[in-house]
Coordinates of C-alpha atoms and ligand atoms in Angstrom, one line a residue:
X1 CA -35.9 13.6 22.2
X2 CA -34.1 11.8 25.0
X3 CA -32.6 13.6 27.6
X4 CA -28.7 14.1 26.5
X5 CA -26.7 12.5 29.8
X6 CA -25.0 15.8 30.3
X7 CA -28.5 18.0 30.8
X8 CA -28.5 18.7 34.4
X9 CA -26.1 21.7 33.6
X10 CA -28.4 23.3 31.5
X11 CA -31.6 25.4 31.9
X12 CA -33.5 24.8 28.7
X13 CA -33.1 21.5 26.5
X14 CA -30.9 21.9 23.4
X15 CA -32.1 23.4 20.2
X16 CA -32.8 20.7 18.1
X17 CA -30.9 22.0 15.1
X18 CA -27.8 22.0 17.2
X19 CA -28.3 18.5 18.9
X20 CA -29.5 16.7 16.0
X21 CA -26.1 18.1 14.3
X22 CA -23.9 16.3 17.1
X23 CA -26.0 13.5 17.0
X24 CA -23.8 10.3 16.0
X25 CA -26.6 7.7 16.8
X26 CA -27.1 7.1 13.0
X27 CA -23.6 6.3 12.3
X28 CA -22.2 4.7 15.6
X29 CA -24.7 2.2 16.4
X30 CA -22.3 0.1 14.8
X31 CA -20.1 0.1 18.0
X32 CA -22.9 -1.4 19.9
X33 CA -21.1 -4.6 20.2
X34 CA -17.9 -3.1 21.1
X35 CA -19.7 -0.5 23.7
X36 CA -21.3 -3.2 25.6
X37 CA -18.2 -5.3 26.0
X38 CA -16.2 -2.3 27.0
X39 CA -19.2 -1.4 29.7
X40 CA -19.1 -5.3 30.8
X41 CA -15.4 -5.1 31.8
X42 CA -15.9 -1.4 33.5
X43 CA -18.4 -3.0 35.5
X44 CA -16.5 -5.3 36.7
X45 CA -13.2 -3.1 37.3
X46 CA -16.0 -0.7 39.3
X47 CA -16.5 -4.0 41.4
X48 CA -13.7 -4.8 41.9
X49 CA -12.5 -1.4 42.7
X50 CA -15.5 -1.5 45.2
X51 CA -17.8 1.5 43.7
X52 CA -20.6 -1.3 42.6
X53 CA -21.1 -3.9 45.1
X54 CA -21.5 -7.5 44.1
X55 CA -25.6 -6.9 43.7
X56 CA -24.9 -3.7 41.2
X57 CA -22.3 -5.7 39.2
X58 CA -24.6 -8.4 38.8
X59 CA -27.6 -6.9 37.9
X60 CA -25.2 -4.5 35.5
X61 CA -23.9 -7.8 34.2
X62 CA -26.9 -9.5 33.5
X63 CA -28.9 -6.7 31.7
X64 CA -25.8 -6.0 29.1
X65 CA -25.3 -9.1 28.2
X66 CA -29.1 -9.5 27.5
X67 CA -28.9 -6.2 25.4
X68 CA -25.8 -7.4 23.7
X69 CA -27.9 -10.8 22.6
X70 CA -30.8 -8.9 21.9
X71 CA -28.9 -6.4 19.9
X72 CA -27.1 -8.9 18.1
X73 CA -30.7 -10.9 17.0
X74 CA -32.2 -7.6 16.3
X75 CA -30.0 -4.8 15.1
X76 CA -32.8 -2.7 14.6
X77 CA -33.8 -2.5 18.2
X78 CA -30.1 -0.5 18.2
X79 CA -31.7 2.5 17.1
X80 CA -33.7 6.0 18.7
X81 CA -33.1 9.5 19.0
X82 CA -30.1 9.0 21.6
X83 CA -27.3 11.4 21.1
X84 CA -24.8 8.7 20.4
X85 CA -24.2 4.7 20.6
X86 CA -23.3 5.6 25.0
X87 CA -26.0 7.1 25.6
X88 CA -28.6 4.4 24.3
X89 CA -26.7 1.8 26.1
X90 CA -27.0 3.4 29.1
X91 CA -30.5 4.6 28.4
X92 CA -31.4 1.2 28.1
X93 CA -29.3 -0.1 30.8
X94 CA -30.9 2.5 33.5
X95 CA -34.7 1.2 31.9
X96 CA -33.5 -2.2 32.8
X97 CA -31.7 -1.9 36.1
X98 CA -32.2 1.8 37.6
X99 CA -30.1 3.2 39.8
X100 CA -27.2 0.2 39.4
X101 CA -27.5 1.9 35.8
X102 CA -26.5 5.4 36.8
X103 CA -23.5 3.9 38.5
X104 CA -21.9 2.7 35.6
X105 CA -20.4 5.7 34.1
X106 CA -18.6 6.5 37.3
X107 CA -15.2 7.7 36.8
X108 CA -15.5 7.0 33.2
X109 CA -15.7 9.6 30.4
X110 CA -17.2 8.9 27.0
X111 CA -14.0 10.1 25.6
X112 CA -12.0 7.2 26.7
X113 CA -15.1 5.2 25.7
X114 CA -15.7 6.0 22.1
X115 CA -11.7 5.4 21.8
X116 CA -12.2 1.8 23.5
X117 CA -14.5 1.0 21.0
X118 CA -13.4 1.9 18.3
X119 CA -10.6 0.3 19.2
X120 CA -12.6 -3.3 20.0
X121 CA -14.2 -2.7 16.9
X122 CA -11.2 -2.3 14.2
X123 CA -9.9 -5.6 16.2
X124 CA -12.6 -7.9 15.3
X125 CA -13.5 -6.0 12.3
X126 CA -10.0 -6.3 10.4
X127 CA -9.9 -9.9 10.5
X128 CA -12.9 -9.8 8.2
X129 CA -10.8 -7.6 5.5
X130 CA -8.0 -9.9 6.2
X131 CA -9.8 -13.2 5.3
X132 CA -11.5 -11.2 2.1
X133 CA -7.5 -10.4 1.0
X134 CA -6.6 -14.0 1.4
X135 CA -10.2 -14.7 -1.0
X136 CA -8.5 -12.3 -3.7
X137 CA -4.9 -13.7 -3.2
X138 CA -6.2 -17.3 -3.5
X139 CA -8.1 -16.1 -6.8
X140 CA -4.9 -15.1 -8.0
X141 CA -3.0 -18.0 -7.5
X142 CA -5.7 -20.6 -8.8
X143 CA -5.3 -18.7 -11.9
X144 CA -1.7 -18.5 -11.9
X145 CA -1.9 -22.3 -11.6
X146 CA -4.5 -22.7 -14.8
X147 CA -2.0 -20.5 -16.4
X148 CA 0.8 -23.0 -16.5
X149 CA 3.7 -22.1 -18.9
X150 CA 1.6 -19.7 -20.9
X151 CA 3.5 -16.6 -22.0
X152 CA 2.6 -12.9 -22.1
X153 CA 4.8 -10.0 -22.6
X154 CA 5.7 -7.8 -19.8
X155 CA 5.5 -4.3 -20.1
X156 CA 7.6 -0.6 -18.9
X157 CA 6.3 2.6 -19.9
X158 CA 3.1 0.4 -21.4
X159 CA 5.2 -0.3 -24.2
X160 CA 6.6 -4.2 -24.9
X161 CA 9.7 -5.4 -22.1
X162 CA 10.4 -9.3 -22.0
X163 CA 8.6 -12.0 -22.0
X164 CA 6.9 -13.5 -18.5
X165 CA 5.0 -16.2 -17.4
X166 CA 1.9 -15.6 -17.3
X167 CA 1.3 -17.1 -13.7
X168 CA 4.5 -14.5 -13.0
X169 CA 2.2 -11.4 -13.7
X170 CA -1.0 -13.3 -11.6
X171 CA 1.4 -13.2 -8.7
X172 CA 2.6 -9.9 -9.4
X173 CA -0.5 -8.7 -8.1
X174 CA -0.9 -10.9 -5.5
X175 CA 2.3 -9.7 -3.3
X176 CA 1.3 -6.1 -2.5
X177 CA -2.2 -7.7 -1.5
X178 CA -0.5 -10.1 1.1
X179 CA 2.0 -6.6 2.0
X180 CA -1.8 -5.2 3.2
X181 CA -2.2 -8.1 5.0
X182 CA 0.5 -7.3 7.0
X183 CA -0.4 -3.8 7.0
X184 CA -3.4 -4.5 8.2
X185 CA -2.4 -6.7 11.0
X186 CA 0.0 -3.6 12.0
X187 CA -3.6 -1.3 12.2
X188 CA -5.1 -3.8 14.0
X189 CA -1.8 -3.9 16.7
X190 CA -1.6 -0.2 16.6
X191 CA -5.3 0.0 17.9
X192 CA -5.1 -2.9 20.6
X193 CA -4.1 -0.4 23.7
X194 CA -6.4 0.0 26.4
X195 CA -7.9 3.4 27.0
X196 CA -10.2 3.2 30.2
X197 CA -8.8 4.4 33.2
X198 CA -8.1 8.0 31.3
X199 CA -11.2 9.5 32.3
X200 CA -11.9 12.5 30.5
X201 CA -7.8 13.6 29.8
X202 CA -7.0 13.1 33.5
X203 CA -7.1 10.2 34.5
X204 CA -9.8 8.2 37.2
X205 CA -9.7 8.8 40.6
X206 CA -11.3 5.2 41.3
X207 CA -9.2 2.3 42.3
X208 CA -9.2 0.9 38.3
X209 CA -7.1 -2.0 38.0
X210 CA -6.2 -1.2 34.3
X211 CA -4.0 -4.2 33.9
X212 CA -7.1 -6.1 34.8
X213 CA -9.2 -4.4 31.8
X214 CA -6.2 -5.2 30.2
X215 CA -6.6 -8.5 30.3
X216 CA -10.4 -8.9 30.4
X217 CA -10.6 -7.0 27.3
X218 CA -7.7 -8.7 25.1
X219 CA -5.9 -5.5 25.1
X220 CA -2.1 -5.5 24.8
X221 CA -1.2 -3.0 26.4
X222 CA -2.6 -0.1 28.4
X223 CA -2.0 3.7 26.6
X224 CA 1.2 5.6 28.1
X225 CA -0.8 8.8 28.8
X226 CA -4.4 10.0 29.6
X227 CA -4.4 13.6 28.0
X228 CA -3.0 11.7 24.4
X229 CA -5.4 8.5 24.5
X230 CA -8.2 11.5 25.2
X231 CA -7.2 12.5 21.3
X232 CA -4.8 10.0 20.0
X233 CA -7.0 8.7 16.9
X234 CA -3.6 7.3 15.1
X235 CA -4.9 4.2 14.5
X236 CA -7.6 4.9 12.4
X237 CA -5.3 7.7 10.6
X238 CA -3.1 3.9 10.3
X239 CA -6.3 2.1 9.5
X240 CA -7.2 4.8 7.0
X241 CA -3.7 4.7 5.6
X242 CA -3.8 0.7 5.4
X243 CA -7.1 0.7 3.6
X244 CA -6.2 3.3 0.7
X245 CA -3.0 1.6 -0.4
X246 CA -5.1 -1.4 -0.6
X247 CA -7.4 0.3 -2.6
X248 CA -4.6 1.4 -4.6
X249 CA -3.6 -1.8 -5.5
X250 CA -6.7 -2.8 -6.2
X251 CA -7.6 -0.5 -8.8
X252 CA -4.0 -1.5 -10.3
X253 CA -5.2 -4.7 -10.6
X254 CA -8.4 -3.5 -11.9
X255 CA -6.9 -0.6 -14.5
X256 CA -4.5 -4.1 -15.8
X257 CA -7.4 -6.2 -16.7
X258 CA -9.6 -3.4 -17.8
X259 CA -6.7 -3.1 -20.3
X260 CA -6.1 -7.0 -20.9
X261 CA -9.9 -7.8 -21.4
X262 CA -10.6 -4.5 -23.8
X263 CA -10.4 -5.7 -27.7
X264 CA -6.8 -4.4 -28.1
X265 CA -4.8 -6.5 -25.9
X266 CA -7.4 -9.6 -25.6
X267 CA -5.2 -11.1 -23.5
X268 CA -7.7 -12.4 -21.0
X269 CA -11.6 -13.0 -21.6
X270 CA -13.9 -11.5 -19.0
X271 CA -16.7 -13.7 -17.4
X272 CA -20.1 -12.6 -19.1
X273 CA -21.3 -12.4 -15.1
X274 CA -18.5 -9.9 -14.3
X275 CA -19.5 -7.5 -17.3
X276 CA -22.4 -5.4 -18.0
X277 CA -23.6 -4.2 -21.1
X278 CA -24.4 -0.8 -23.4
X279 CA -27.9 0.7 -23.3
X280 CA -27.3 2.0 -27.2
X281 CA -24.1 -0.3 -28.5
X282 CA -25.2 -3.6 -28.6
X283 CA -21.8 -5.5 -28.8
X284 CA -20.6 -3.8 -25.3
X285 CA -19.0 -5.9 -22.4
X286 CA -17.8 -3.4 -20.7
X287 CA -15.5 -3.9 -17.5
X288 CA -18.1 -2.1 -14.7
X289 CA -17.4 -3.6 -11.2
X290 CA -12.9 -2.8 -12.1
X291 CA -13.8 0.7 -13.5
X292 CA -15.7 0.7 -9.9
X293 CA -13.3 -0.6 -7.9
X294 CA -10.9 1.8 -9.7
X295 CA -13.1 4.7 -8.8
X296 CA -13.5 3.8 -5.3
X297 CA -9.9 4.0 -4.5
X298 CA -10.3 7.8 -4.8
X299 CA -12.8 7.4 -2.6
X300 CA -10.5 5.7 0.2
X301 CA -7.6 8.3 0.1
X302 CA -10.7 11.1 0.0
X303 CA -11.4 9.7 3.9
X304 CA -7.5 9.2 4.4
X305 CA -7.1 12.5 3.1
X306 CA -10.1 14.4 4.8
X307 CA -9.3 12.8 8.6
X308 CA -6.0 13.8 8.8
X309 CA -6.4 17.6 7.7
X310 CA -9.4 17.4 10.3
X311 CA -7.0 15.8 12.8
X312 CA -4.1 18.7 12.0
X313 CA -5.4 21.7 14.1
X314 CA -6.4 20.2 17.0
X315 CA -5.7 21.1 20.6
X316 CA -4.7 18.8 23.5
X317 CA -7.8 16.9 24.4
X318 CA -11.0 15.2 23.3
X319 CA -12.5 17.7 21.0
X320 CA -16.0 17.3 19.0
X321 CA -14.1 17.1 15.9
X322 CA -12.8 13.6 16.7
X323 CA -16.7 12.3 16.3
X324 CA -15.3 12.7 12.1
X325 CA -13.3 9.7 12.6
X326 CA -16.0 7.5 12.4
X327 CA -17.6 7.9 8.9
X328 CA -14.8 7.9 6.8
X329 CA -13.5 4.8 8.9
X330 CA -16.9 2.8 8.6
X331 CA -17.4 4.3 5.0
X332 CA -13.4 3.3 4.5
X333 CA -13.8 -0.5 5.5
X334 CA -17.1 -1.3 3.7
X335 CA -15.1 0.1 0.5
X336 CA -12.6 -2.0 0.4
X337 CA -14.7 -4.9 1.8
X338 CA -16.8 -4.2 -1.0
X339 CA -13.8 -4.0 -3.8
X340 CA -12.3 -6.9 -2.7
X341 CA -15.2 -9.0 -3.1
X342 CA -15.1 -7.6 -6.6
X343 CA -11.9 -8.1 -7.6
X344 CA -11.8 -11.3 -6.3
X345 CA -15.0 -12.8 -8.2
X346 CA -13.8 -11.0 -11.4
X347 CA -10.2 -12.8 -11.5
X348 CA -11.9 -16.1 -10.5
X349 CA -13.8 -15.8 -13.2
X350 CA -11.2 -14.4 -16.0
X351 CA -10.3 -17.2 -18.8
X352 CA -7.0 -17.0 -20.5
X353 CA -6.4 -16.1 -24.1
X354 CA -2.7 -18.2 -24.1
X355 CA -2.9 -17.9 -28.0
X356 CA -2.7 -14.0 -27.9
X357 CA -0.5 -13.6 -25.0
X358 CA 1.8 -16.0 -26.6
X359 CA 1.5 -14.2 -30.2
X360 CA 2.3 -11.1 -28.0
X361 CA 5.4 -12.5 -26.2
X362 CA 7.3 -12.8 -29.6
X363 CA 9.0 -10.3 -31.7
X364 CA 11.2 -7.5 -30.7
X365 CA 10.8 -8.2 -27.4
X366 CA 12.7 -10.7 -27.3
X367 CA 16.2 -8.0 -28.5
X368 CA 17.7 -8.4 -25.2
X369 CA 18.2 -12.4 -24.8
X370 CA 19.7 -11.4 -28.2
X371 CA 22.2 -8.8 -26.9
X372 CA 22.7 -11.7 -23.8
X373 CA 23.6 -14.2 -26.4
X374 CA 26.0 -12.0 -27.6
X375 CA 27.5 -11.3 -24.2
X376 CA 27.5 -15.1 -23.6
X377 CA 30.0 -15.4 -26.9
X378 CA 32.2 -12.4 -24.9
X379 CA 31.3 -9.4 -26.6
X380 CA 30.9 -6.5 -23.7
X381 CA 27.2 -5.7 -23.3
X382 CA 27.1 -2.2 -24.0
X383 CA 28.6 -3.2 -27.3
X384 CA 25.7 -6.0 -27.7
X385 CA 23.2 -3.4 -27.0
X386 CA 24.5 -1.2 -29.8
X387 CA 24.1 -4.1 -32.4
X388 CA 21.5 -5.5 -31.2
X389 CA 19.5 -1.9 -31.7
X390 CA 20.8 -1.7 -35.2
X391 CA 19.4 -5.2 -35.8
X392 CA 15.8 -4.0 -34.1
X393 CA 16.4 -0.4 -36.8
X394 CA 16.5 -3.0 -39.7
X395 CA 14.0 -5.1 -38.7
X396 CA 11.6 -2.3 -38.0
X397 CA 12.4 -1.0 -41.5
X398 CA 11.5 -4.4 -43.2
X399 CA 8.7 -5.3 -40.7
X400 CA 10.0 -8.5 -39.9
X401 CA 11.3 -9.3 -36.7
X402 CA 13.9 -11.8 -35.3
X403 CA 12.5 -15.3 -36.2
X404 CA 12.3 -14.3 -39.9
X405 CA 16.6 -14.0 -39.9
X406 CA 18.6 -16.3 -41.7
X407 CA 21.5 -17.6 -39.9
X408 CA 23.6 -15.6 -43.1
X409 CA 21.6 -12.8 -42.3
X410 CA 22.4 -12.9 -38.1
X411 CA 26.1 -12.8 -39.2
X412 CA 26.0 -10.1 -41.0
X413 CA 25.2 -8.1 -37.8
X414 CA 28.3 -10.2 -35.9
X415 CA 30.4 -13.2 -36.6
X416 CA 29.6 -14.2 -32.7
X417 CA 26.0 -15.3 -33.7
X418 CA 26.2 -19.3 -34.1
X419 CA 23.7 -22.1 -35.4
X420 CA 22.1 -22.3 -31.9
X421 CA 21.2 -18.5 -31.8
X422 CA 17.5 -19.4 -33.0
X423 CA 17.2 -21.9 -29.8
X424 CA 18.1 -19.0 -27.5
X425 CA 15.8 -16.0 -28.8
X426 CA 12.1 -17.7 -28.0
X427 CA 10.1 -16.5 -25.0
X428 CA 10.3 -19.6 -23.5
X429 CA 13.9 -19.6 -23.7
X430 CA 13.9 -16.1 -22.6
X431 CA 12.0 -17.0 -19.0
X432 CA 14.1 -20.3 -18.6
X433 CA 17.0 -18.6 -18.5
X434 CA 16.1 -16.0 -15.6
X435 CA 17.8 -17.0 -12.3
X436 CA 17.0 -15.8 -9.4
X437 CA 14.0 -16.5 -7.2
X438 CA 11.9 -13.5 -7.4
X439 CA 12.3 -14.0 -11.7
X440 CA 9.7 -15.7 -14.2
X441 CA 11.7 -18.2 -14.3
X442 CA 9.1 -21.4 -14.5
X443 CA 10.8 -23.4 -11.6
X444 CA 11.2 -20.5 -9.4
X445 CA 7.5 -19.1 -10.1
X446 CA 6.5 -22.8 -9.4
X447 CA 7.9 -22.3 -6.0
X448 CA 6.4 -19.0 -5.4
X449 CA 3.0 -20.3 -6.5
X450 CA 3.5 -23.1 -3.3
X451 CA 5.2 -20.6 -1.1
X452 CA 1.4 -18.3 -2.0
X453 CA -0.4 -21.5 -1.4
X454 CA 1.9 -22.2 2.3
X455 CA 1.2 -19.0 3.4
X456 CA -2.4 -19.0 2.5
X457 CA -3.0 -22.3 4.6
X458 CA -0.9 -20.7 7.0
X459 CA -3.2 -17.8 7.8
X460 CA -0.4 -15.6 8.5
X461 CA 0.1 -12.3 7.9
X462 CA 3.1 -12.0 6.0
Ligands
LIG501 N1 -20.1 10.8 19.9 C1 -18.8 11.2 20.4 C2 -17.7 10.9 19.4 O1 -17.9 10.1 18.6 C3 -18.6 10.4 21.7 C4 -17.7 11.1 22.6 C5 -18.4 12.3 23.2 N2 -17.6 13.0 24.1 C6 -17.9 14.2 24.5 N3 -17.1 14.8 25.3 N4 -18.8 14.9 23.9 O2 -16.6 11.4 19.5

């Protein structure tokens, strides 16, 4: 076992049992990176400060960054029975360089530490989900485009609403996914504050120019207070929070084309590649990597869920507890990473039944342009409704539905109905005549489709 770096204290070495159950080597290697950038800039703030002089800070200097390369070529050399990601660095470090080694934790705690990485970490880290939202949103919108004018009903309570585009519903999906964008992007701000300089809650009694580390390390600010940033884990409690509701909306997504690709709907054909097939039932394609997706979303708020109630009864100060924050986060971001990759090959790969969705978009559905033609000829709507549902009672009755009406037949329900009323009560008349932008209307999902594509190339987060 390697010597913990807090043994001088103690008389005997740890029990095993107990140390290997606070070890968080396994898991927090992956701060590595983020650990050896934070130690970079200490070094250099211990320089500056002048606790290293200029031979320390070099030879400090020199052996990280040749730990960070080798680490990076080799990410199995980050690895050993060290009690956490610190203590390897500086295991390795003090192999390296000796004493200049020992130096470099001086007036720094590993409580500020394993904030600051975390904190490096989720900011190069979330531009990684980021880019992966703008692959799903792109997948959305390049079938949106292959749509065209194709109609689909819409649907409340499950159950038949009005007629859409279907490019409308593509991009349905598509605007809570760039909404995580933008959460994310708020995660990502929420986490860039600089730690260092807190010590271990007090503070560091070294000359630390913190609006140096500030700057060295990208940070936007430094954190207002030391005992807090010893114990503030918001931002991966925000991270957390960001993740799930994507998750959420994933599995919408999924749980819409499990539906749309199952035998009774058949609205959408999925790719033989993004299916799997029965053991025992030989005509199976059944929907695997949505149902998963779907599934993992439980997942997500599990971790959202579990870090906050371990977050809830803790006092003032780095506790042990806090080293929970890691798996869940890790476990969190490889999820959706993982779902969006997913989702995002399954809807590139989706093919459009237009036949059925238009079949689908027909019919009763269509009963309230029918009660807004009537309002265009001046009857009062609530009226129109009322005749319009006696016309849907018949019709229901005779298993017919609007299009089989002879124009004798629409004025027996009321004189206002005209010659033209067939020309009005069509899906596609139904979508044309939606006005506003956020509608199905086809010119003003045309503009939302370039307004996805703008703020695609834009890169932007909302
Ligand atoms: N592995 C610890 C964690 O993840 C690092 C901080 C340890 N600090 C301490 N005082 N034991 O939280």
């Amino acid at each position: 076992m390697s010597k913990p770096l807090w043994s001088g204290r103690f008389d005997s070495a740890p029990d095993p049992a107990a140390f290997d159950f606070g070890v968080s080597f396994p898991f927090d290697r992956r701060l590595f990176e983020d650990d050896v950038t934070g130690s970079l800039a200490w070094a250099e703030a211990l320089g500056r400060a002048g606790v290293l002089d200029a031979r320390d800070t070099k030879a400090i200097t020199d052996a990280l960054i040749e730990m960070l390369d080798k680490g990076r070529r080799d990410p199995a050399w980050v690895n050993g029975d060290d009690e956490d990601v610190h203590s390897f660095v500086e295991r390795e470090l003090v192999a390296r360089v000796g004493d200049a080694g020992r130096r470099l934790h001086t007036g720094r705690s590993r409580n500020e530490q394993v904030s600051v990485d975390l904190r490096l970490y989720l900011r190069r880290r979330i531009p990684l989900l980021q880019a992966k939202l703008r692959a799903a949103i792109t997948a959305l919108a390049d079938q949106a485009e292959q749509a065209g004018d194709a109609l689909m009903p819409s649907y409340t309570h499950m159950r038949r609403a009005m007629p859409v585009l279907v490019s409308h519903f593509l991009l349905s999906h598509a605007a809570p996914l760039r909404r995580d964008q933008a959460r994310l992007e708020a995660a990502r701000e929420e986490a860039n504050a600089l730690t260092l300089g807190s010590g271990a809650i007090a503070g560091t009694g070294y000359a630390i120019d913190t609006a140096f580390l500030c700057e060295k390390l990208g940070f936007s600010r430094v954190v207002l207070n030391s005992m807090d940033a010893s114990s503030d884990r918001d931002f991966a409690a925000s991270f957390l929070h960001a993740v799930s509701l994507s998750m959420v909306h994933l599995s919408r997504i999924a749980e819409d084309f499990i539906l749309m690709t199952g035998e009774e709907f058949g609205f959408f054909e999925l790719a033989d590649s993004s299916a799997t097939g029965s053991s025992m039932m030989p005509q199976k394609k059944n929907p695997d990597p949505l149902e998963l997706v779907r599934g993992k979303a439980g997942r997500a708020i599990g971790h959202l869920t579990g870090f906050l109630v371990t977050m809830k009864g803790l006092p003032t100060g780095y506790n042990k507890d806090l080293q929970e924050d890691k798996e869940p986060l890790f476990d969190a971001e490889d999820t959706l990473a993982v779902s969006l990759d997913a989702t995002a090959a399954v809807v590139r790969n989706l093919t459009l039944h237009g036949d059925r969705t238009g079949r689908a978009a027909a019919g009763l559905l269509l009963a309230t342009d029918v009660a807004d033609y009537l309002v265009s000829r001046g009857m009062p709507f609530r009226q129109a409704h009322e005749v319009v549902g006696a016309m849907v009672r018949r019709l229901l009755a005779e298993k017919r539905d609007f299009e089989a009406l002879t124009i004798d037949e629409w004025r027996q329900f009321s004189g206002l109905f005209g010659d033209d009323v067939k020309q009005h009560v069509t899906a596609a008349a139904s979508v044309r005549v939606r006005k506003t932008p956020q509608s199905t209307n086809p010119d003003a999902v045309r503009a939302a489709l370039a307004e996805t594509r703008a703020w695609l190339a834009r890169g932007a987060s909302l």
